[in-house]
Short mmCIF file of C-alpha atoms in Angstrom, two decimals:
data_model
loop_
_atom_site.label_atom_id
_atom_site.label_comp_id
_atom_site.label_asym_id
_atom_site.label_seq_id
_atom_site.Cartn_x
_atom_site.Cartn_y
_atom_site.Cartn_z
CA UNK A 1 179.37 113.76 174.54
CA UNK A 2 175.92 114.03 173.05
CA UNK A 3 173.28 115.71 175.19
CA UNK A 4 170.55 113.21 176.01
CA UNK A 5 167.26 113.47 177.81
CA UNK A 6 164.52 111.31 179.18
CA UNK A 7 161.94 110.66 176.44
CA UNK A 8 158.61 111.88 177.77
CA UNK A 9 155.78 113.90 176.35
CA UNK A 10 156.15 116.87 178.68
CA UNK A 11 159.54 117.13 180.34
CA UNK A 12 163.18 116.38 179.73
CA UNK A 13 165.85 115.18 182.11
CA UNK A 14 168.89 117.35 182.80
CA UNK A 15 171.55 117.32 180.09
CA UNK A 16 173.91 114.42 180.42
CA UNK A 17 171.40 112.01 181.93
CA UNK A 18 171.23 108.60 180.29
CA UNK A 19 167.81 107.43 179.26
CA UNK A 20 166.06 105.79 176.39
CA UNK A 21 167.88 105.38 173.10
CA UNK A 22 164.90 106.88 171.35
CA UNK A 23 165.03 110.47 170.13
CA UNK A 24 164.25 113.08 172.81
CA UNK A 25 160.66 114.30 172.75
CA UNK A 26 159.45 117.88 172.84
CA UNK A 27 156.33 118.02 175.01
CA UNK A 28 153.59 120.63 175.08
CA UNK A 29 155.22 122.81 177.74
CA UNK A 30 158.57 122.50 175.99
CA UNK A 31 156.95 123.59 172.72
CA UNK A 32 155.41 126.60 174.48
CA UNK A 33 158.85 127.50 175.84
CA UNK A 34 160.69 127.39 172.53
CA UNK A 35 157.85 129.30 170.83
CA UNK A 36 158.22 131.94 173.53
CA UNK A 37 161.88 132.17 172.55
CA UNK A 38 160.89 132.56 168.89
CA UNK A 39 158.31 135.26 169.70
CA UNK A 40 160.52 137.57 171.76
CA UNK A 41 162.94 138.69 169.00
CA UNK A 42 160.13 139.24 166.49
CA UNK A 43 158.13 141.27 168.98
CA UNK A 44 161.24 143.37 169.61
CA UNK A 45 161.78 143.99 165.91
CA UNK A 46 158.36 145.68 165.69
CA UNK A 47 157.80 146.96 169.22
CA UNK A 48 160.03 150.00 168.68
CA UNK A 49 158.13 151.29 165.62
CA UNK A 50 155.57 153.23 167.65
CA UNK A 51 158.17 154.13 170.32
CA UNK A 52 160.62 155.84 167.93
CA UNK A 53 159.15 159.37 168.19
CA UNK A 54 159.33 159.21 172.01
CA UNK A 55 162.88 157.80 171.92
CA UNK A 56 163.94 160.60 169.56
CA UNK A 57 162.58 163.32 171.86
CA UNK A 58 163.93 161.78 175.06
CA UNK A 59 167.45 161.05 173.78
CA UNK A 60 167.69 163.96 171.30
CA UNK A 61 168.39 161.40 168.57
CA UNK A 62 168.50 162.33 164.89
CA UNK A 63 166.47 160.48 162.28
CA UNK A 64 169.52 158.55 161.05
CA UNK A 65 170.33 157.37 164.60
CA UNK A 66 166.72 156.29 165.12
CA UNK A 67 166.91 154.25 161.92
CA UNK A 68 170.00 152.56 163.37
CA UNK A 69 167.99 151.59 166.46
CA UNK A 70 165.82 149.51 164.11
CA UNK A 71 168.40 148.56 161.49
CA UNK A 72 171.25 147.71 163.87
CA UNK A 73 169.11 145.06 165.54
CA UNK A 74 167.80 143.66 162.26
CA UNK A 75 171.18 143.51 160.50
CA UNK A 76 172.99 141.86 163.44
CA UNK A 77 170.15 139.36 163.75
CA UNK A 78 170.16 138.50 160.03
CA UNK A 79 173.94 138.32 159.66
CA UNK A 80 174.50 135.84 162.51
CA UNK A 81 171.46 133.56 162.21
CA UNK A 82 172.99 130.84 160.07
CA UNK A 83 176.07 130.77 162.29
CA UNK A 84 173.75 130.41 165.30
CA UNK A 85 172.13 127.38 163.69
CA UNK A 86 175.51 125.78 163.00
CA UNK A 87 176.69 126.35 166.58
CA UNK A 88 173.53 124.64 167.84
CA UNK A 89 174.27 121.61 165.68
CA UNK A 90 177.81 121.57 167.01
CA UNK A 91 177.44 122.31 170.75
CA UNK A 92 173.83 121.33 171.45
CA UNK A 93 170.65 123.24 170.66
CA UNK A 94 169.36 123.35 174.22
CA UNK A 95 172.62 124.85 175.45
CA UNK A 96 172.61 127.55 172.76
CA UNK A 97 168.91 128.27 173.34
CA UNK A 98 169.52 128.85 177.05
CA UNK A 99 172.61 130.98 176.43
CA UNK A 100 170.92 133.03 173.73
CA UNK A 101 167.83 133.65 175.84
CA UNK A 102 169.91 134.74 178.84
CA UNK A 103 171.92 137.10 176.64
CA UNK A 104 168.70 138.46 175.13
CA UNK A 105 167.44 139.33 178.60
CA UNK A 106 170.68 141.08 179.56
CA UNK A 107 170.85 143.09 176.34
CA UNK A 108 167.17 144.04 176.70
CA UNK A 109 168.05 145.40 180.15
CA UNK A 110 170.93 147.35 178.59
CA UNK A 111 168.52 148.82 175.99
CA UNK A 112 166.07 149.86 178.70
CA UNK A 113 168.79 151.55 180.76
CA UNK A 114 170.64 153.19 177.83
CA UNK A 115 171.69 156.74 178.88
CA UNK A 116 171.99 158.15 175.36
CA UNK A 117 171.22 157.29 171.76
CA UNK A 118 174.46 155.60 170.70
CA UNK A 119 174.41 153.39 173.79
CA UNK A 120 170.94 152.27 172.73
CA UNK A 121 172.17 151.50 169.21
CA UNK A 122 175.06 149.39 170.58
CA UNK A 123 172.71 147.54 172.94
CA UNK A 124 170.29 146.87 170.08
CA UNK A 125 173.08 145.38 167.95
CA UNK A 126 174.03 143.09 170.85
CA UNK A 127 170.35 142.22 171.33
CA UNK A 128 170.09 141.20 167.67
CA UNK A 129 173.19 139.03 168.00
CA UNK A 130 171.68 137.32 171.06
CA UNK A 131 168.49 136.62 169.13
CA UNK A 132 170.54 135.06 166.35
CA UNK A 133 171.96 132.54 168.82
CA UNK A 134 168.56 131.64 170.31
CA UNK A 135 166.09 131.54 167.43
CA UNK A 136 167.64 128.91 165.10
CA UNK A 137 167.53 126.41 167.95
CA UNK A 138 163.72 126.64 168.02
CA UNK A 139 163.08 125.20 164.57
CA UNK A 140 166.00 122.79 164.87
CA UNK A 141 164.59 121.44 168.16
CA UNK A 142 161.12 121.06 166.67
CA UNK A 143 162.57 119.26 163.64
CA UNK A 144 164.72 116.94 165.75
CA UNK A 145 162.42 116.24 168.72
CA UNK A 146 159.03 115.80 167.03
CA UNK A 147 157.71 113.69 164.19
CA UNK A 148 154.59 113.02 162.18
CA UNK A 149 151.46 114.92 163.13
CA UNK A 150 153.14 116.45 166.19
CA UNK A 151 155.80 118.01 163.96
CA UNK A 152 153.18 119.33 161.53
CA UNK A 153 151.23 120.86 164.41
CA UNK A 154 154.38 122.34 165.95
CA UNK A 155 155.43 123.89 162.63
CA UNK A 156 151.97 125.40 162.16
CA UNK A 157 152.12 126.86 165.65
CA UNK A 158 155.60 128.24 164.96
CA UNK A 159 154.38 130.04 161.85
CA UNK A 160 151.31 131.36 163.66
CA UNK A 161 153.49 132.56 166.55
CA UNK A 162 155.83 134.38 164.16
CA UNK A 163 153.07 136.25 162.37
CA UNK A 164 151.12 137.11 165.50
CA UNK A 165 154.29 138.34 167.23
CA UNK A 166 154.95 140.84 164.46
CA UNK A 167 151.52 142.46 164.82
CA UNK A 168 151.33 142.11 168.61
CA UNK A 169 154.73 143.77 169.00
CA UNK A 170 153.50 146.99 167.43
CA UNK A 171 150.30 147.00 169.51
CA UNK A 172 152.19 146.23 172.73
CA UNK A 173 154.71 148.97 171.98
CA UNK A 174 151.96 151.60 171.77
CA UNK A 175 150.31 150.43 175.00
CA UNK A 176 153.56 150.37 176.97
CA UNK A 177 154.72 153.80 175.80
CA UNK A 178 151.36 155.38 176.66
CA UNK A 179 151.13 153.59 180.02
CA UNK A 180 154.46 155.14 181.07
CA UNK A 181 154.86 152.54 183.83
CA UNK A 182 156.67 154.08 186.82
CA UNK A 183 157.76 156.93 184.55
CA UNK A 184 159.72 154.53 182.31
CA UNK A 185 158.21 155.82 179.04
CA UNK A 186 159.74 154.11 176.00
CA UNK A 187 162.18 152.13 178.18
CA UNK A 188 159.40 149.73 179.18
CA UNK A 189 159.27 148.28 175.66
CA UNK A 190 162.69 146.75 176.37
CA UNK A 191 162.47 146.19 180.13
CA UNK A 192 159.32 144.08 179.73
CA UNK A 193 161.53 141.37 178.22
CA UNK A 194 163.49 140.80 181.42
CA UNK A 195 160.82 139.04 183.55
CA UNK A 196 159.64 137.12 180.48
CA UNK A 197 163.18 135.85 179.88
CA UNK A 198 163.50 134.76 183.52
CA UNK A 199 160.31 132.69 183.22
CA UNK A 200 161.49 131.31 179.88
CA UNK A 201 164.83 130.19 181.32
CA UNK A 202 163.18 128.41 184.25
CA UNK A 203 160.84 126.58 181.87
CA UNK A 204 163.59 125.78 179.35
CA UNK A 205 165.82 124.11 181.94
CA UNK A 206 163.00 121.72 182.81
CA UNK A 207 161.18 121.14 179.51
CA UNK A 208 163.41 121.61 176.46
CA UNK A 209 165.18 118.40 175.38
CA UNK A 210 168.81 118.44 174.37
CA UNK A 211 169.51 117.66 170.71
CA UNK A 212 172.42 118.14 168.35
CA UNK A 213 173.52 116.91 164.97
CA UNK A 214 174.89 113.33 165.14
CA UNK A 215 177.69 114.40 162.78
CA UNK A 216 178.40 118.06 163.62
CA UNK A 217 180.76 119.93 161.33
CA UNK A 218 183.16 122.70 162.35
CA UNK A 219 182.16 126.30 161.72
CA UNK A 220 182.63 127.43 158.12
CA UNK A 221 184.87 130.47 158.69
CA UNK A 222 185.14 131.75 155.08
CA UNK A 223 181.42 131.21 154.49
CA UNK A 224 180.49 133.02 157.70
CA UNK A 225 182.62 136.05 156.82
CA UNK A 226 181.36 136.25 153.23
CA UNK A 227 177.69 135.85 154.20
CA UNK A 228 178.05 138.60 156.81
CA UNK A 229 179.79 140.84 154.26
CA UNK A 230 177.11 140.23 151.63
CA UNK A 231 174.22 141.00 153.98
CA UNK A 232 175.96 144.10 155.34
CA UNK A 233 176.76 145.32 151.81
CA UNK A 234 173.06 145.13 150.95
CA UNK A 235 171.28 146.13 154.16
CA UNK A 236 173.56 148.87 155.55
CA UNK A 237 173.25 151.30 152.60
CA UNK A 238 169.55 150.63 152.14
CA UNK A 239 168.75 151.33 155.78
CA UNK A 240 171.02 154.37 156.20
CA UNK A 241 171.27 155.76 152.67
CA UNK A 242 168.26 158.08 152.61
CA UNK A 243 168.89 159.61 156.05
CA UNK A 244 172.60 160.08 155.23
CA UNK A 245 171.89 161.67 151.83
CA UNK A 246 173.14 158.71 149.79
CA UNK A 247 176.90 159.33 150.12
CA UNK A 248 179.43 157.56 147.93
CA UNK A 249 179.91 154.64 150.34
CA UNK A 250 176.28 153.59 149.95
CA UNK A 251 176.60 153.22 146.18
CA UNK A 252 179.94 151.43 146.46
CA UNK A 253 178.43 149.04 149.00
CA UNK A 254 175.43 148.25 146.79
CA UNK A 255 177.75 147.70 143.81
CA UNK A 256 179.84 145.30 145.91
CA UNK A 257 176.86 143.21 147.01
CA UNK A 258 176.48 141.00 143.89
CA UNK A 259 180.24 140.41 143.79
CA UNK A 260 180.42 139.37 147.44
CA UNK A 261 177.27 137.24 147.08
CA UNK A 262 178.81 135.46 144.05
CA UNK A 263 182.03 134.84 145.99
CA UNK A 264 180.01 133.42 148.90
CA UNK A 265 178.15 131.02 146.61
CA UNK A 266 181.39 129.89 144.92
CA UNK A 267 183.08 129.18 148.27
CA UNK A 268 180.05 127.27 149.57
CA UNK A 269 179.70 125.22 146.38
CA UNK A 270 183.38 124.25 146.43
CA UNK A 271 183.15 123.18 150.08
CA UNK A 272 180.00 121.18 149.33
CA UNK A 273 181.67 119.36 146.43
CA UNK A 274 184.66 118.47 148.60
CA UNK A 275 182.45 116.73 151.13
CA UNK A 276 182.59 119.40 153.81
CA UNK A 277 179.48 121.03 155.27
CA UNK A 278 179.43 124.71 154.31
CA UNK A 279 177.46 127.33 156.22
CA UNK A 280 174.70 127.29 153.56
CA UNK A 281 175.03 123.99 151.64
CA UNK A 282 173.99 124.46 147.98
CA UNK A 283 173.02 120.77 148.04
CA UNK A 284 170.30 121.60 150.58
CA UNK A 285 168.84 124.02 148.04
CA UNK A 286 168.27 121.00 145.82
CA UNK A 287 165.21 120.32 148.01
CA UNK A 288 162.34 121.75 145.97
CA UNK A 289 160.22 122.55 149.01
CA UNK A 290 163.02 124.47 150.71
CA UNK A 291 164.14 126.37 147.61
CA UNK A 292 160.67 127.44 146.47
CA UNK A 293 159.52 128.14 150.01
CA UNK A 294 162.45 130.49 150.61
CA UNK A 295 161.66 132.25 147.30
CA UNK A 296 158.16 133.01 148.60
CA UNK A 297 159.36 133.91 152.10
CA UNK A 298 161.37 136.88 150.81
CA UNK A 299 158.58 139.03 149.26
CA UNK A 300 156.16 137.93 152.00
CA UNK A 301 158.42 139.23 154.79
CA UNK A 302 159.46 142.36 152.86
CA UNK A 303 155.83 143.37 152.45
CA UNK A 304 154.91 142.55 156.05
CA UNK A 305 157.65 144.59 157.73
CA UNK A 306 157.38 147.48 155.27
CA UNK A 307 153.63 147.67 155.87
CA UNK A 308 153.98 147.70 159.65
CA UNK A 309 156.66 150.41 159.62
CA UNK A 310 154.92 152.68 157.11
CA UNK A 311 151.51 152.41 158.80
CA UNK A 312 153.02 153.18 162.23
CA UNK A 313 154.71 156.34 160.91
CA UNK A 314 151.70 157.47 158.88
CA UNK A 315 149.10 157.01 161.62
CA UNK A 316 151.18 158.93 164.17
CA UNK A 317 152.81 161.53 161.95
CA UNK A 318 149.99 162.13 159.48
CA UNK A 319 146.72 161.09 161.08
CA UNK A 320 147.77 162.41 164.49
CA UNK A 321 147.03 159.23 166.41
CA UNK A 322 148.89 158.59 169.64
CA UNK A 323 150.94 155.42 170.14
CA UNK A 324 148.02 153.50 171.70
CA UNK A 325 145.49 154.37 168.99
CA UNK A 326 148.09 153.74 166.26
CA UNK A 327 148.83 150.32 167.74
CA UNK A 328 145.20 149.39 168.37
CA UNK A 329 144.30 150.28 164.77
CA UNK A 330 146.09 147.04 163.89
CA UNK A 331 144.29 144.94 166.52
CA UNK A 332 141.82 143.51 163.95
CA UNK A 333 144.80 142.26 161.97
CA UNK A 334 146.14 140.40 165.00
CA UNK A 335 142.75 138.88 165.87
CA UNK A 336 142.06 137.81 162.28
CA UNK A 337 145.57 136.35 162.00
CA UNK A 338 145.03 134.31 165.16
CA UNK A 339 141.62 133.01 164.06
CA UNK A 340 142.76 132.12 160.54
CA UNK A 341 145.93 130.43 161.79
CA UNK A 342 143.79 128.08 163.92
CA UNK A 343 141.88 127.02 160.80
CA UNK A 344 145.05 126.83 158.70
CA UNK A 345 146.08 123.21 159.45
CA UNK A 346 142.63 121.86 158.54
CA UNK A 347 142.59 123.88 155.32
CA UNK A 348 146.08 122.67 154.42
CA UNK A 349 145.05 119.06 155.00
CA UNK A 350 142.23 119.52 152.51
CA UNK A 351 143.64 121.94 149.92
CA UNK A 352 147.41 121.66 150.33
CA UNK A 353 149.64 124.54 149.26
CA UNK A 354 146.79 126.26 147.41
CA UNK A 355 145.96 127.73 150.81
CA UNK A 356 148.99 130.01 150.29
CA UNK A 357 147.56 131.24 146.98
CA UNK A 358 144.20 131.94 148.61
CA UNK A 359 145.99 133.79 151.40
CA UNK A 360 147.78 136.03 148.90
CA UNK A 361 144.44 136.91 147.27
CA UNK A 362 142.93 137.77 150.66
CA UNK A 363 145.93 139.85 151.67
CA UNK A 364 145.81 141.78 148.39
CA UNK A 365 142.11 142.51 148.86
CA UNK A 366 142.77 143.66 152.42
CA UNK A 367 145.49 146.12 151.38
CA UNK A 368 143.24 147.54 148.64
CA UNK A 369 140.51 148.09 151.27
CA UNK A 370 143.04 149.91 153.45
CA UNK A 371 144.03 152.13 150.52
CA UNK A 372 140.37 152.99 149.85
CA UNK A 373 139.80 153.80 153.54
CA UNK A 374 142.85 156.07 153.65
CA UNK A 375 141.81 157.95 150.51
CA UNK A 376 138.23 158.40 151.75
CA UNK A 377 138.78 159.32 155.41
CA UNK A 378 142.23 160.90 155.70
CA UNK A 379 143.28 162.35 158.13
CA UNK A 380 140.42 161.00 160.27
CA UNK A 381 141.37 157.42 159.53
CA UNK A 382 141.40 155.10 162.54
CA UNK A 383 140.29 151.80 164.01
CA UNK A 384 136.79 151.73 162.48
CA UNK A 385 137.68 152.78 158.95
CA UNK A 386 140.70 150.47 158.81
CA UNK A 387 138.93 147.48 160.39
CA UNK A 388 137.71 145.72 157.19
CA UNK A 389 141.07 146.01 155.45
CA UNK A 390 143.27 145.08 158.38
CA UNK A 391 141.07 142.09 159.27
CA UNK A 392 141.07 140.70 155.71
CA UNK A 393 144.81 141.32 155.28
CA UNK A 394 145.55 139.63 158.63
CA UNK A 395 143.58 136.54 157.65
CA UNK A 396 145.43 136.40 154.34
CA UNK A 397 148.82 136.63 156.02
CA UNK A 398 147.86 133.81 158.41
CA UNK A 399 147.14 131.51 155.47
CA UNK A 400 150.58 132.19 154.01
CA UNK A 401 153.31 132.57 156.61
CA UNK A 402 152.74 129.45 158.79
CA UNK A 403 152.20 127.24 155.72
CA UNK A 404 155.31 128.52 153.91
CA UNK A 405 157.44 127.93 157.03
CA UNK A 406 156.09 124.42 157.31
CA UNK A 407 156.83 123.74 153.63
CA UNK A 408 160.40 125.06 153.86
CA UNK A 409 161.34 122.64 156.65
CA UNK A 410 159.22 119.67 155.51
CA UNK A 411 162.02 117.73 153.76
CA UNK A 412 165.05 118.91 155.75
CA UNK A 413 166.69 115.90 157.48
CA UNK A 414 166.79 116.19 161.30
CA UNK A 415 170.61 115.99 161.21
CA UNK A 416 170.66 119.24 159.17
CA UNK A 417 167.84 120.93 161.06
CA UNK A 418 170.11 123.66 162.43
CA UNK A 419 171.38 124.56 158.98
CA UNK A 420 167.90 124.47 157.45
CA UNK A 421 166.32 126.56 160.21
CA UNK A 422 169.17 129.04 160.01
CA UNK A 423 168.63 129.44 156.27
CA UNK A 424 164.90 129.98 156.70
CA UNK A 425 165.07 132.42 159.57
CA UNK A 426 167.93 134.32 157.90
CA UNK A 427 165.81 134.73 154.77
CA UNK A 428 162.91 135.90 156.90
CA UNK A 429 164.93 138.31 159.03
CA UNK A 430 166.97 139.77 156.16
CA UNK A 431 163.71 140.31 154.27
CA UNK A 432 162.11 141.99 157.30
CA UNK A 433 165.06 144.39 157.47
CA UNK A 434 164.90 144.86 153.70
CA UNK A 435 161.19 145.68 153.89
CA UNK A 436 161.75 148.52 156.36
CA UNK A 437 164.67 149.76 154.26
CA UNK A 438 162.94 149.66 150.85
CA UNK A 439 159.26 150.38 151.47
CA UNK A 440 160.13 152.65 154.41
CA UNK A 441 162.62 154.61 152.30
CA UNK A 442 160.14 154.86 149.42
CA UNK A 443 157.43 156.18 151.74
CA UNK A 444 159.63 158.73 153.52
CA UNK A 445 161.06 159.91 150.19
CA UNK A 446 157.58 160.49 148.76
CA UNK A 447 156.18 162.38 151.77
CA UNK A 448 157.78 165.81 151.05
CA UNK A 449 156.43 165.95 147.49
CA UNK A 450 153.15 164.04 147.76
CA UNK A 451 152.03 164.48 151.33
CA UNK A 452 151.45 161.75 153.90
CA UNK A 453 148.20 160.34 152.46
CA UNK A 454 149.35 159.92 148.87
CA UNK A 455 152.78 158.65 149.95
CA UNK A 456 151.07 155.99 152.05
CA UNK A 457 148.66 154.87 149.33
CA UNK A 458 151.45 154.76 146.73
CA UNK A 459 153.65 152.63 148.99
CA UNK A 460 150.77 150.26 149.73
CA UNK A 461 150.09 149.97 145.98
CA UNK A 462 153.70 148.87 145.52
CA UNK A 463 153.17 146.28 148.25
CA UNK A 464 150.15 144.92 146.39
CA UNK A 465 152.55 144.15 143.53
CA UNK A 466 154.65 142.10 145.94
CA UNK A 467 151.54 140.22 147.10
CA UNK A 468 150.70 139.38 143.49
CA UNK A 469 154.25 138.04 143.06
CA UNK A 470 153.85 135.90 146.17
CA UNK A 471 150.57 134.47 144.86
CA UNK A 472 152.11 133.59 141.50
CA UNK A 473 155.14 131.95 143.12
CA UNK A 474 152.85 129.90 145.38
CA UNK A 475 151.47 128.13 142.30
CA UNK A 476 154.89 126.45 141.93
CA UNK A 477 154.80 124.87 145.38
CA UNK A 478 154.22 121.12 145.65
CA UNK A 479 150.48 120.61 146.10
CA UNK A 480 150.79 118.30 149.13
CA UNK A 481 152.14 119.65 152.43
CA UNK A 482 153.70 117.33 155.01
#
């Protein structure tokens, strides 16, 4: 039986209640609740960056195990996202959102209470899997329970929430570690999720409408296995290769990636042609907005996560800043992102997708300013010297990420919202993990020979190349944005 709700602007009736035949509506408080669910996993991806040195000392964890604390979460999250979207289409998005949020709270508690390093790694993998169940339901609910200007506004807010969460996570991590609440140290970066999840669940029960695909398809078993294998073949060696000394398995895994990816595409295309609904329908990629938007999302997310990881390591390990000062050095980026994201919808209405191009230019300028500050002031670099660059870069990111997310989903039919949102968030999350693996590995590999300052500036110069690529790709986006 399809979940139905009372159609109001602020609340939804309990699942199963019969009401209007109109589509369920997502009100303001319901939108806040699902955006909270979207923010938590992104905050947790970045919140550990500044806590890693403390975790390593407390749990006597090696560098490779610490990388697994980050990578295990990111890989599990990326691998299962599309499946999470499909399950929401099949069993009801509200139900999966509630279940995923509850599981995220429990696994966060397990992370905070982990007695040793490998227990923390296992809890982080489970936490990433929980996030993969919860997050696809956010975009799918927005797509299915809003329309017109309300949908455009909700999508803009989703993009702004995603970007702000990434920066805020790193700042919050530094503050919590330094505060050492009740002697909890690094554990508070995970335990803080528990009361937030409790509030989120109470709100979700009352305000999130129940939606699902009117024609749900069964889970695509072969596609799910092949997508998981392809992502693991790529991300596992890149995240663990450097710390493990690049053993033979890493090279074999990387060599297998294109073969597994090709097999995945062939299986999905055959299922699509036979009238079934594969995990990632190639026919959905026929949508120009979705295809080109995903192409831009990849380098955008790679650069963002790589930047955040590298700067956190460099400011603490090279400039000698503590976790609070390292986190607060990025505060101008968060404030500029927030301010620019508020202006974003008006700019998009006037200039369309060219806002993304302008954002890429601003971000590139901001990174160059950061490079100049590092070269001039190292190792005394800090909040003041980084302020111009981080503020300009944050504004540039705010003019890209929310708009690209809105473009990706603009033409996806509501009936396929779960699949479309799963594809978008998988691209984003896999790229976030890839950014830490590639730019992080480059930086850490350069440090012994070049020193911290030159390794940082070289890595940031590589990121500028990615920003240029993003700007060029943005010129191919449709000029109008729905």
